[in-house]
Amino acid sequence: MSIQLGKLCSRIIEQHFGEVVRTVVDDLFASIAKPLGQIIRSTGLTKSEVCKSLAILIKFGMAGFQLNKARTLYEYRLHHDRVVMVLRYPRYVHLIQTKFGHESAVLMEELLRSGTQSASHIIVKSMSNVDGKDHNTLALLREKFTALAQEHYIIRAPEPKASDGSAELMELAYDVPNPFVMPELDLRILKELYEGKPVKEPDEDVRWLVNVEQFHIDFRNTIMVSAIERVIDGNAGECMKYLLQLMQERTNPWEAVSNPIALVDLRQRCERRSQNVDMLRYLDQYISVMESNDYVSKFDTKGGGQFTVNVKKIFEQLTWACIENIIVEKYGSKAARIFRVIRLKKYVEQEDIQKEAMVPAKEAKQLTYKLLEENFLQIQTFRKPGGGNAGAPKSFFLFYINQPQIAAMLLELSYKALYNSITRLTHDKTVNKRLIEKSQRLESIVETMKERGESDAYINEILETLTPPEQEILAKVKLRVKSLYSAEIGIDETIFMLKLYQEYQK
């Protein structure tokens, strides 16, 4: 865990849950695990405040608890990765909107906002945000919620169970073999709950939460398909999509290398689900091209050939591409050429770099040492032993690249950039709060006037209450806010890819 990650978690929590919860998060981040008493003493907060903060964090999956080694009391720990995932919530909702439609997106948004909640509560709360309410809307929402569970985008929350040897101490565990099974929900009861009648929820003991793992599998697959589309073409990307579907059915989804997949099975899957004639005709050639790029590896020749998807190697290549793009942006194409030469040669002397990269000696030396200074390169010293009075032993200095170290450094820089982006966004909104609120009030008034059928002249007169200088400032603020939001999405995608690379290297 790093300082930059700690600052980012602190900023995110303060923005969404307030100062008190942030204080508890800062304290948990500084330690691996802490019992309640120590958290109260080190934060200076009351027991009630600390308990409420921990309850909020546990409800949203950002903290966990477990019994200590002596099994006498609970220790709490922060899940910092889940804190950073808050910034990914809009992407989760967008994915559900794309795959399942508006109603499912409303359900997902409500569940993300609630953290952990029963299906009945989420369905009834979502009714107010669904367009075109009628007597079939509740049935539709129940059906959509069931579909999300069947596709593993939501999962039952583990239930508290008595710990072994203690009736007072509890542990979270699953009571059902399949945590994606929906309980029976009576539409009549859901309707009564929506109308505000004092009816007991039929599933109040069954809580649901978002299964982020399934979303991350989809994001990972999208990254791989997009990479193949850029390197080869769209047909190859579609081929890889079906290959990943077969991989998910036959292999643990987070394995570095998939189980063997027969070409016959891939062809049958493509024929059943695709209308792309070109892809079906040249399927063998597309597999051969992907094999030459190390995206897939040949496992056996039986059944028309069996192939494995090497996910670890794909993300290694994507990380190399990310590093090279950063070097091009920061130091130019010549620096990237030097970096590429060292990457291909493994260990290179300074004199060989300028020859291989075809860069003038002085410039090659400057760029090489700049990359060394910024930790994109490492240096290894070898000493040639001298004999007797022959003088000091000669030393050789070889440059090399440590990819895991660079990935960790870029991850730190990404956390820092994300923290700076959020801080700047908060600052701009705070400084221009009065102007933004005034603009929103005017937009609301104008919308109401249009509904009433007021004249355009009167509407323009109302709009003119926002002076030209204010309009100019507002336009600049909106543009900057939009740019910062886009930057946050791009940085989060980089963080996601680098974290996957690190996971596959373990």
Coordinates of C-alpha atoms in Angstrom, one line a residue:
M1 CA 0.0 0.0 0.0
S2 CA 1.3 3.4 -0.9
I3 CA 1.0 7.0 0.2
Q4 CA -0.7 8.0 -3.0
L5 CA -3.3 5.3 -2.7
G6 CA -4.0 6.3 0.9
K7 CA -4.6 9.9 -0.2
L8 CA -6.9 8.8 -3.0
C9 CA -9.0 6.6 -0.7
S10 CA -9.2 9.4 1.8
R11 CA -10.4 11.9 -0.8
I12 CA -13.0 9.4 -2.3
I13 CA -14.4 8.5 1.1
E14 CA -14.6 12.2 2.2
Q15 CA -16.4 13.1 -1.0
H16 CA -19.1 10.3 -0.7
F17 CA -19.4 9.7 3.1
G18 CA -18.1 12.7 5.0
E19 CA -15.3 13.7 7.4
V20 CA -16.1 11.2 10.2
V21 CA -15.9 8.1 7.9
R22 CA -12.8 9.5 6.3
T23 CA -11.1 9.7 9.7
V24 CA -11.8 6.0 10.3
V25 CA -10.6 5.0 6.8
D26 CA -7.3 6.9 7.3
D27 CA -6.8 5.0 10.6
L28 CA -7.6 1.6 9.0
F29 CA -5.3 2.4 6.0
A30 CA -2.4 3.0 8.3
S31 CA -2.7 -0.5 9.8
I32 CA -3.3 -4.1 8.5
A33 CA -6.2 -4.8 11.0
K34 CA -7.4 -3.2 14.2
P35 CA -9.9 -4.0 16.9
L36 CA -12.7 -1.5 17.7
G37 CA -11.1 -0.3 20.9
Q38 CA -7.8 0.7 19.2
I39 CA -9.7 2.5 16.4
I40 CA -11.6 4.6 19.0
R41 CA -8.4 5.5 20.8
S42 CA -6.4 6.4 17.7
T43 CA -9.1 8.4 15.9
G44 CA -10.4 10.3 19.0
L45 CA -14.0 9.7 17.9
T46 CA -16.8 8.4 20.0
K47 CA -17.7 4.7 20.0
S48 CA -21.1 5.5 18.3
E49 CA -19.3 7.4 15.5
V50 CA -16.8 4.7 14.9
C51 CA -19.4 1.9 14.9
K52 CA -21.6 3.8 12.4
S53 CA -18.6 4.5 10.2
L54 CA -17.6 0.8 10.2
A55 CA -21.2 -0.2 9.5
I56 CA -21.3 2.0 6.4
L57 CA -18.0 0.7 5.2
I58 CA -19.0 -2.9 5.7
K59 CA -22.4 -2.3 4.0
F60 CA -20.6 -1.0 0.9
G61 CA -18.0 -3.7 1.0
M62 CA -15.1 -1.3 1.7
A63 CA -14.2 -2.9 5.0
G64 CA -14.3 -6.4 6.4
F65 CA -14.0 -8.0 9.8
Q66 CA -12.7 -11.3 11.1
L67 CA -11.9 -12.9 14.4
N68 CA -8.4 -12.5 15.8
K69 CA -6.0 -15.5 16.2
A70 CA -7.2 -16.0 19.8
R71 CA -10.8 -15.9 18.5
T72 CA -11.9 -13.5 21.3
L73 CA -12.7 -10.2 19.4
Y74 CA -13.1 -8.8 15.9
E75 CA -10.4 -7.1 13.9
Y76 CA -11.4 -4.6 11.1
R77 CA -9.5 -4.1 7.9
L78 CA -9.9 -1.7 4.9
H79 CA -10.5 -3.1 1.4
H80 CA -8.7 -0.2 -0.4
D81 CA -9.3 -1.7 -3.9
R82 CA -13.1 -1.5 -3.2
V83 CA -12.8 2.2 -2.2
V84 CA -11.2 3.0 -5.6
M85 CA -13.9 1.0 -7.4
V86 CA -16.4 3.8 -6.4
L87 CA -15.1 5.7 -9.4
R88 CA -16.0 2.7 -11.6
Y89 CA -19.7 2.8 -10.6
P90 CA -20.8 4.8 -13.8
R91 CA -19.1 2.2 -16.0
Y92 CA -21.0 -0.6 -14.2
V93 CA -24.3 1.1 -14.8
H94 CA -23.4 1.9 -18.5
L95 CA -22.5 -1.8 -19.0
I96 CA -25.9 -2.9 -17.6
Q97 CA -27.7 -0.3 -19.7
T98 CA -26.0 -1.6 -22.8
K99 CA -26.6 -5.3 -22.2
F100 CA -30.0 -5.3 -20.4
G101 CA -31.7 -2.0 -20.9
H102 CA -32.9 1.0 -18.9
E103 CA -34.9 -0.8 -16.2
S104 CA -31.9 -3.0 -15.3
A105 CA -29.6 0.0 -15.2
V106 CA -32.0 1.7 -12.7
L107 CA -32.0 -1.4 -10.5
M108 CA -28.2 -1.5 -10.6
E109 CA -27.8 2.2 -9.8
E110 CA -30.2 1.8 -6.8
L111 CA -28.2 -1.2 -5.5
L112 CA -24.9 0.6 -5.9
R113 CA -26.4 3.5 -4.0
S114 CA -27.7 1.2 -1.2
G115 CA -24.6 -1.0 -0.9
T116 CA -26.4 -4.0 0.4
Q117 CA -30.2 -4.4 0.3
S118 CA -33.1 -6.8 -0.2
A119 CA -34.5 -7.4 -3.7
S120 CA -38.0 -6.1 -2.7
H121 CA -36.6 -2.8 -1.4
I122 CA -34.5 -2.2 -4.6
I123 CA -37.4 -3.0 -6.9
V124 CA -39.9 -0.8 -5.0
K125 CA -37.4 2.1 -4.8
S126 CA -36.6 1.8 -8.5
M127 CA -40.2 2.3 -9.5
S128 CA -39.9 6.1 -9.0
N129 CA -37.0 6.2 -11.6
V130 CA -38.6 4.1 -14.3
D131 CA -40.4 5.8 -17.2
G132 CA -44.0 4.8 -18.1
K133 CA -45.2 3.2 -14.9
D134 CA -48.1 0.8 -15.2
H135 CA -49.4 -2.4 -13.6
N136 CA -46.8 -4.4 -15.4
T137 CA -43.8 -2.4 -14.3
L138 CA -43.3 -4.2 -11.0
A139 CA -43.3 -7.6 -12.8
L140 CA -40.8 -6.2 -15.4
L141 CA -38.5 -5.0 -12.6
R142 CA -38.7 -8.3 -10.8
E143 CA -37.9 -10.1 -14.1
K144 CA -34.9 -7.8 -14.7
F145 CA -33.6 -8.3 -11.2
T146 CA -33.8 -12.1 -11.7
A147 CA -31.9 -11.8 -15.0
L148 CA -29.1 -9.8 -13.3
A149 CA -28.8 -12.6 -10.7
Q150 CA -28.8 -15.3 -13.3
E151 CA -26.0 -13.5 -15.2
H152 CA -24.0 -13.2 -12.0
Y153 CA -23.9 -9.3 -12.0
I154 CA -25.5 -9.4 -8.5
I155 CA -24.9 -11.9 -5.7
R156 CA -26.4 -12.6 -2.3
A157 CA -24.6 -11.1 0.6
P158 CA -23.1 -13.6 3.1
E159 CA -25.1 -13.9 6.3
P160 CA -23.8 -13.7 9.9
K161 CA -23.4 -17.2 11.4
A162 CA -22.3 -18.1 14.9
S163 CA -18.6 -18.8 15.1
D164 CA -17.3 -22.2 16.2
G165 CA -17.1 -22.4 20.0
S166 CA -18.9 -19.1 20.6
A167 CA -22.5 -18.1 20.5
E168 CA -21.8 -14.4 20.7
L169 CA -19.1 -14.0 18.0
M170 CA -20.4 -14.1 14.4
E171 CA -18.7 -14.7 11.1
L172 CA -20.0 -14.0 7.6
A173 CA -20.8 -17.1 5.5
Y174 CA -23.1 -18.3 2.7
D175 CA -26.0 -20.4 3.9
V176 CA -27.0 -21.6 0.4
P177 CA -25.0 -23.6 -2.2
N178 CA -25.9 -21.2 -5.0
P179 CA -25.6 -17.5 -4.0
F180 CA -27.3 -16.4 -7.3
V181 CA -30.7 -18.0 -6.6
M182 CA -33.6 -15.5 -6.3
P183 CA -36.2 -15.9 -3.6
E184 CA -39.9 -16.0 -4.4
L185 CA -41.4 -12.4 -4.6
D186 CA -45.2 -12.0 -4.7
L187 CA -46.2 -9.1 -7.0
R188 CA -49.2 -8.4 -4.7
I189 CA -46.9 -7.7 -1.7
L190 CA -44.5 -5.7 -3.9
K191 CA -47.5 -3.5 -5.0
E192 CA -48.6 -3.0 -1.4
L193 CA -45.0 -2.0 -0.4
Y194 CA -45.0 0.5 -3.3
E195 CA -48.3 2.0 -2.1
G196 CA -46.8 2.5 1.3
K197 CA -48.8 -0.1 3.2
P198 CA -47.3 -1.6 6.4
V199 CA -46.5 -5.0 4.9
K200 CA -43.5 -7.1 5.8
E201 CA -40.9 -7.7 3.0
P202 CA -41.0 -11.3 2.0
D203 CA -37.2 -11.5 1.6
E204 CA -36.0 -9.1 4.2
D205 CA -33.4 -11.6 5.4
V206 CA -31.9 -12.0 1.9
R207 CA -29.6 -9.2 1.1
W208 CA -28.0 -8.5 -2.3
L209 CA -24.8 -6.7 -3.4
V210 CA -23.1 -6.0 -6.7
N211 CA -20.8 -8.8 -7.9
V212 CA -17.8 -6.6 -9.1
E213 CA -15.9 -9.7 -10.2
Q214 CA -18.3 -10.3 -13.1
F215 CA -18.1 -6.7 -14.3
H216 CA -14.3 -7.0 -14.2
I217 CA -14.3 -10.2 -16.3
D218 CA -16.4 -8.3 -18.9
F219 CA -14.1 -5.3 -18.8
R220 CA -11.0 -7.6 -19.1
N221 CA -12.6 -9.4 -22.1
T222 CA -13.5 -6.1 -23.8
I223 CA -9.8 -4.9 -23.4
M224 CA -8.5 -8.1 -25.0
V225 CA -11.1 -8.0 -27.9
S226 CA -10.4 -4.3 -28.5
A227 CA -6.6 -5.0 -28.6
I228 CA -7.0 -7.7 -31.2
E229 CA -9.3 -5.5 -33.3
R230 CA -6.6 -2.8 -33.3
V231 CA -3.8 -5.2 -34.1
I232 CA -5.6 -7.4 -36.7
D233 CA -9.2 -6.4 -37.5
G234 CA -12.8 -6.6 -36.4
N235 CA -13.3 -10.2 -37.6
A236 CA -10.4 -11.3 -35.4
G237 CA -11.9 -9.4 -32.5
E238 CA -15.2 -11.2 -32.9
C239 CA -13.4 -14.6 -33.1
M240 CA -11.6 -13.8 -29.8
K241 CA -15.0 -12.8 -28.2
Y242 CA -16.4 -16.4 -28.9
L243 CA -13.0 -17.9 -27.8
L244 CA -13.3 -16.0 -24.4
Q245 CA -16.9 -17.2 -24.0
L246 CA -15.7 -20.9 -24.4
M247 CA -12.8 -20.1 -22.0
Q248 CA -15.3 -18.8 -19.4
E249 CA -17.4 -22.0 -19.6
R250 CA -14.4 -24.4 -19.3
T251 CA -11.9 -22.6 -17.1
N252 CA -11.7 -20.6 -13.9
P253 CA -12.2 -17.0 -15.4
W254 CA -9.1 -15.6 -13.7
E255 CA -6.6 -18.4 -14.8
A256 CA -3.5 -17.0 -16.5
V257 CA -3.9 -19.7 -19.3
S258 CA -7.2 -21.3 -20.3
N259 CA -7.9 -25.0 -20.7
P260 CA -7.5 -26.3 -24.3
I261 CA -10.3 -25.3 -26.6
A262 CA -10.8 -27.3 -29.8
L263 CA -11.1 -25.4 -33.1
V264 CA -14.1 -27.5 -33.9
D265 CA -16.0 -26.2 -30.8
L266 CA -15.0 -22.6 -31.7
R267 CA -16.3 -23.1 -35.3
Q268 CA -19.6 -24.5 -34.0
R269 CA -20.0 -21.6 -31.6
C270 CA -19.3 -19.1 -34.3
E271 CA -21.7 -20.8 -36.8
R272 CA -24.5 -20.8 -34.2
R273 CA -24.1 -17.2 -33.0
S274 CA -22.5 -15.2 -35.8
Q275 CA -23.7 -14.1 -39.2
N276 CA -20.2 -12.9 -40.2
V277 CA -19.4 -14.9 -43.3
D278 CA -15.8 -13.6 -43.7
M279 CA -14.9 -14.5 -40.1
L280 CA -16.3 -18.1 -40.6
R281 CA -14.5 -18.6 -43.9
Y282 CA -11.1 -17.5 -42.7
L283 CA -11.4 -18.7 -39.1
D284 CA -8.2 -20.9 -39.4
Q285 CA -6.2 -18.0 -40.7
Y286 CA -7.4 -15.7 -37.9
I287 CA -6.4 -18.3 -35.3
S288 CA -2.9 -18.6 -37.0
V289 CA -2.4 -14.8 -36.9
M290 CA -3.4 -14.6 -33.2
E291 CA -1.0 -17.5 -32.5
S292 CA 1.8 -15.6 -34.2
N293 CA 1.1 -12.6 -32.0
D294 CA 1.1 -14.9 -28.8
Y295 CA -2.5 -14.2 -28.1
V296 CA -3.3 -18.0 -28.3
S297 CA -1.0 -21.0 -28.2
K298 CA -1.4 -24.4 -29.9
F299 CA -1.9 -27.1 -27.3
D300 CA -2.5 -30.2 -29.5
T301 CA -3.4 -31.2 -33.1
K302 CA -6.3 -33.5 -32.4
G303 CA -9.9 -32.3 -33.2
G304 CA -8.7 -29.9 -35.9
G305 CA -6.3 -28.4 -33.4
Q306 CA -6.6 -27.3 -29.7
F307 CA -5.6 -23.9 -28.5
T308 CA -5.2 -22.1 -25.2
V309 CA -5.8 -18.4 -24.5
N310 CA -2.7 -16.9 -22.8
V311 CA -4.3 -14.1 -20.8
K312 CA -1.1 -13.4 -18.9
K313 CA 0.9 -12.9 -22.1
I314 CA -1.8 -10.6 -23.6
F315 CA -1.7 -8.3 -20.6
E316 CA 2.1 -8.3 -20.6
Q317 CA 2.0 -7.0 -24.2
L318 CA -0.7 -4.5 -23.4
T319 CA 1.4 -3.2 -20.4
W320 CA 4.5 -2.9 -22.7
A321 CA 2.3 -0.9 -25.2
C322 CA 1.1 1.3 -22.3
I323 CA 4.7 2.0 -21.1
E324 CA 5.9 2.8 -24.6
N325 CA 3.0 5.2 -25.2
I326 CA 3.8 7.0 -22.0
I327 CA 7.5 7.4 -23.0
V328 CA 6.5 8.7 -26.4
E329 CA 4.2 11.3 -24.8
K330 CA 6.7 12.4 -22.2
Y331 CA 10.1 12.1 -23.9
G332 CA 9.5 11.6 -27.6
S333 CA 9.7 8.9 -30.2
K334 CA 13.6 8.6 -30.0
A335 CA 13.4 7.8 -26.3
A336 CA 10.7 5.1 -27.1
R337 CA 13.0 3.7 -29.8
I338 CA 15.9 3.4 -27.2
F339 CA 13.5 1.8 -24.7
R340 CA 12.4 -0.7 -27.4
V341 CA 16.0 -1.6 -28.3
I342 CA 16.8 -2.4 -24.6
R343 CA 13.6 -4.4 -24.3
L344 CA 14.5 -6.6 -27.3
K345 CA 18.2 -7.0 -26.4
K346 CA 17.5 -7.6 -22.6
Y347 CA 20.9 -6.2 -21.5
V348 CA 22.7 -3.5 -23.6
E349 CA 25.8 -1.3 -23.2
Q350 CA 25.6 2.4 -23.8
E351 CA 27.7 2.2 -27.1
D352 CA 25.4 -0.4 -28.5
I353 CA 22.2 1.6 -27.7
Q354 CA 23.1 4.5 -30.1
K355 CA 24.1 2.1 -32.9
E356 CA 20.9 -0.1 -32.6
A357 CA 18.5 2.8 -32.1
M358 CA 20.2 4.9 -34.8
V359 CA 20.2 8.0 -32.5
P360 CA 23.2 10.4 -32.3
A361 CA 25.6 9.5 -29.5
K362 CA 25.1 12.7 -27.4
E363 CA 21.3 12.6 -27.7
A364 CA 21.2 8.8 -27.1
K365 CA 23.2 9.3 -23.9
Q366 CA 20.9 12.1 -22.7
L367 CA 17.7 10.2 -23.3
T368 CA 19.1 6.9 -21.9
Y369 CA 20.1 8.6 -18.6
K370 CA 16.8 10.5 -18.5
L371 CA 14.9 7.2 -18.7
L372 CA 17.2 5.8 -16.0
E373 CA 16.5 8.8 -13.8
E374 CA 12.8 8.4 -14.2
N375 CA 13.1 4.6 -13.4
F376 CA 12.1 3.4 -16.8
L377 CA 15.5 1.7 -17.1
Q378 CA 17.7 0.0 -14.6
I379 CA 21.5 -0.5 -14.6
Q380 CA 23.5 -3.6 -13.8
T381 CA 27.3 -3.4 -13.1
F382 CA 29.6 -6.3 -14.0
R383 CA 33.3 -6.3 -13.0
K384 CA 36.0 -8.0 -15.0
P385 CA 38.7 -9.2 -12.5
G386 CA 42.1 -7.7 -13.2
G387 CA 45.3 -9.6 -12.6
G388 CA 48.2 -8.5 -10.3
N389 CA 49.5 -5.0 -11.1
A390 CA 47.3 -4.6 -14.2
G391 CA 45.4 -1.8 -12.5
A392 CA 41.8 -1.5 -11.3
P393 CA 39.4 -4.1 -12.6
K394 CA 37.3 -3.0 -15.6
S395 CA 33.6 -2.5 -15.1
F396 CA 30.8 -3.0 -17.6
F397 CA 27.5 -1.1 -17.3
L398 CA 24.5 -2.8 -18.9
F399 CA 21.0 -1.2 -19.2
Y400 CA 18.0 -3.4 -18.7
I401 CA 14.2 -3.1 -18.1
N402 CA 12.3 -4.3 -15.1
Q403 CA 8.6 -4.4 -16.3
P404 CA 7.0 -5.2 -12.9
Q405 CA 8.8 -2.3 -11.3
I406 CA 7.7 0.1 -14.1
A407 CA 4.1 -1.1 -13.7
A408 CA 4.2 -0.4 -10.0
M409 CA 5.6 3.1 -10.6
L410 CA 3.0 3.9 -13.2
L411 CA 0.3 2.7 -10.8
E412 CA 1.6 5.2 -8.2
L413 CA 1.5 7.9 -10.8
S414 CA -2.0 7.0 -11.8
Y415 CA -3.2 7.2 -8.2
K416 CA -1.6 10.6 -7.9
A417 CA -3.1 11.8 -11.1
L418 CA -6.5 10.5 -10.1
Y419 CA -6.2 12.3 -6.7
N420 CA -5.2 15.5 -8.4
S421 CA -8.1 15.3 -10.8
I422 CA -10.7 14.8 -8.1
T423 CA -9.2 17.6 -6.0
R424 CA -9.2 20.0 -8.9
L425 CA -12.8 19.0 -9.8
T426 CA -14.0 19.6 -6.2
H427 CA -12.2 22.9 -6.1
D428 CA -13.8 24.2 -9.3
K429 CA -17.2 23.1 -8.1
T430 CA -16.7 24.8 -4.7
V431 CA -15.4 28.1 -6.1
N432 CA -18.2 28.4 -8.7
K433 CA -20.9 26.9 -6.6
R434 CA -23.1 30.0 -6.6
L435 CA -22.8 30.4 -10.4
I436 CA -23.6 26.7 -11.0
E437 CA -26.7 26.8 -8.8
K438 CA -27.9 30.0 -10.5
S439 CA -27.6 28.3 -13.9
Q440 CA -29.4 25.2 -12.7
R441 CA -32.3 27.3 -11.3
L442 CA -32.6 29.2 -14.5
E443 CA -32.7 26.0 -16.5
S444 CA -35.4 24.7 -14.3
I445 CA -37.4 27.9 -14.6
V446 CA -37.0 28.0 -18.4
E447 CA -38.1 24.3 -18.6
T448 CA -41.3 25.1 -16.6
M449 CA -42.0 28.2 -18.8
K450 CA -41.7 26.1 -22.0
E451 CA -44.2 23.6 -20.6
R452 CA -46.6 26.4 -19.8
G453 CA -46.2 27.7 -23.4
E454 CA -44.6 31.1 -22.5
S455 CA -43.3 33.3 -25.4
D456 CA -39.6 33.1 -26.6
A457 CA -39.1 36.8 -25.9
Y458 CA -40.0 36.3 -22.2
I459 CA -37.8 33.2 -21.9
N460 CA -34.9 35.1 -23.4
E461 CA -35.5 37.9 -21.0
I462 CA -35.2 35.4 -18.1
L463 CA -32.0 33.8 -19.6
E464 CA -30.4 37.3 -19.8
T465 CA -30.3 37.4 -16.0
L466 CA -27.1 35.4 -16.5
T467 CA -24.6 38.1 -17.6
P468 CA -22.1 37.5 -20.5
P469 CA -19.1 37.3 -18.1
E470 CA -21.0 34.8 -16.0
Q471 CA -21.9 32.8 -19.1
E472 CA -18.2 32.8 -20.2
I473 CA -17.0 31.6 -16.7
L474 CA -19.7 28.9 -16.6
A475 CA -18.8 27.6 -20.1
K476 CA -15.1 27.4 -19.0
V477 CA -16.0 25.6 -15.8
K478 CA -18.3 23.1 -17.6
L479 CA -15.6 22.4 -20.2
R480 CA -13.0 21.8 -17.4
V481 CA -15.3 19.6 -15.4
K482 CA -16.0 17.5 -18.6
S483 CA -12.3 17.2 -19.3
L484 CA -11.6 16.1 -15.7
Y485 CA -14.3 13.5 -15.8
S486 CA -12.9 12.1 -19.1
A487 CA -9.4 12.1 -17.5
E488 CA -10.7 10.1 -14.5
I489 CA -12.2 7.5 -16.8
G490 CA -9.0 7.1 -18.8
I491 CA -6.8 6.9 -15.7
D492 CA -9.2 4.3 -14.1
E493 CA -8.9 2.2 -17.3
T494 CA -5.1 2.4 -17.0
I495 CA -5.2 1.4 -13.3
F496 CA -7.5 -1.5 -14.1
M497 CA -5.1 -2.8 -16.8
L498 CA -2.0 -2.4 -14.6
K499 CA -3.7 -4.1 -11.6
L500 CA -4.7 -7.1 -13.9
Y501 CA -1.0 -7.3 -15.1
Q502 CA 0.1 -7.4 -11.5
E503 CA -2.4 -10.1 -10.6
Y504 CA -1.4 -12.3 -13.5
Q505 CA 2.3 -12.0 -12.5
K506 CA 1.7 -13.5 -9.0

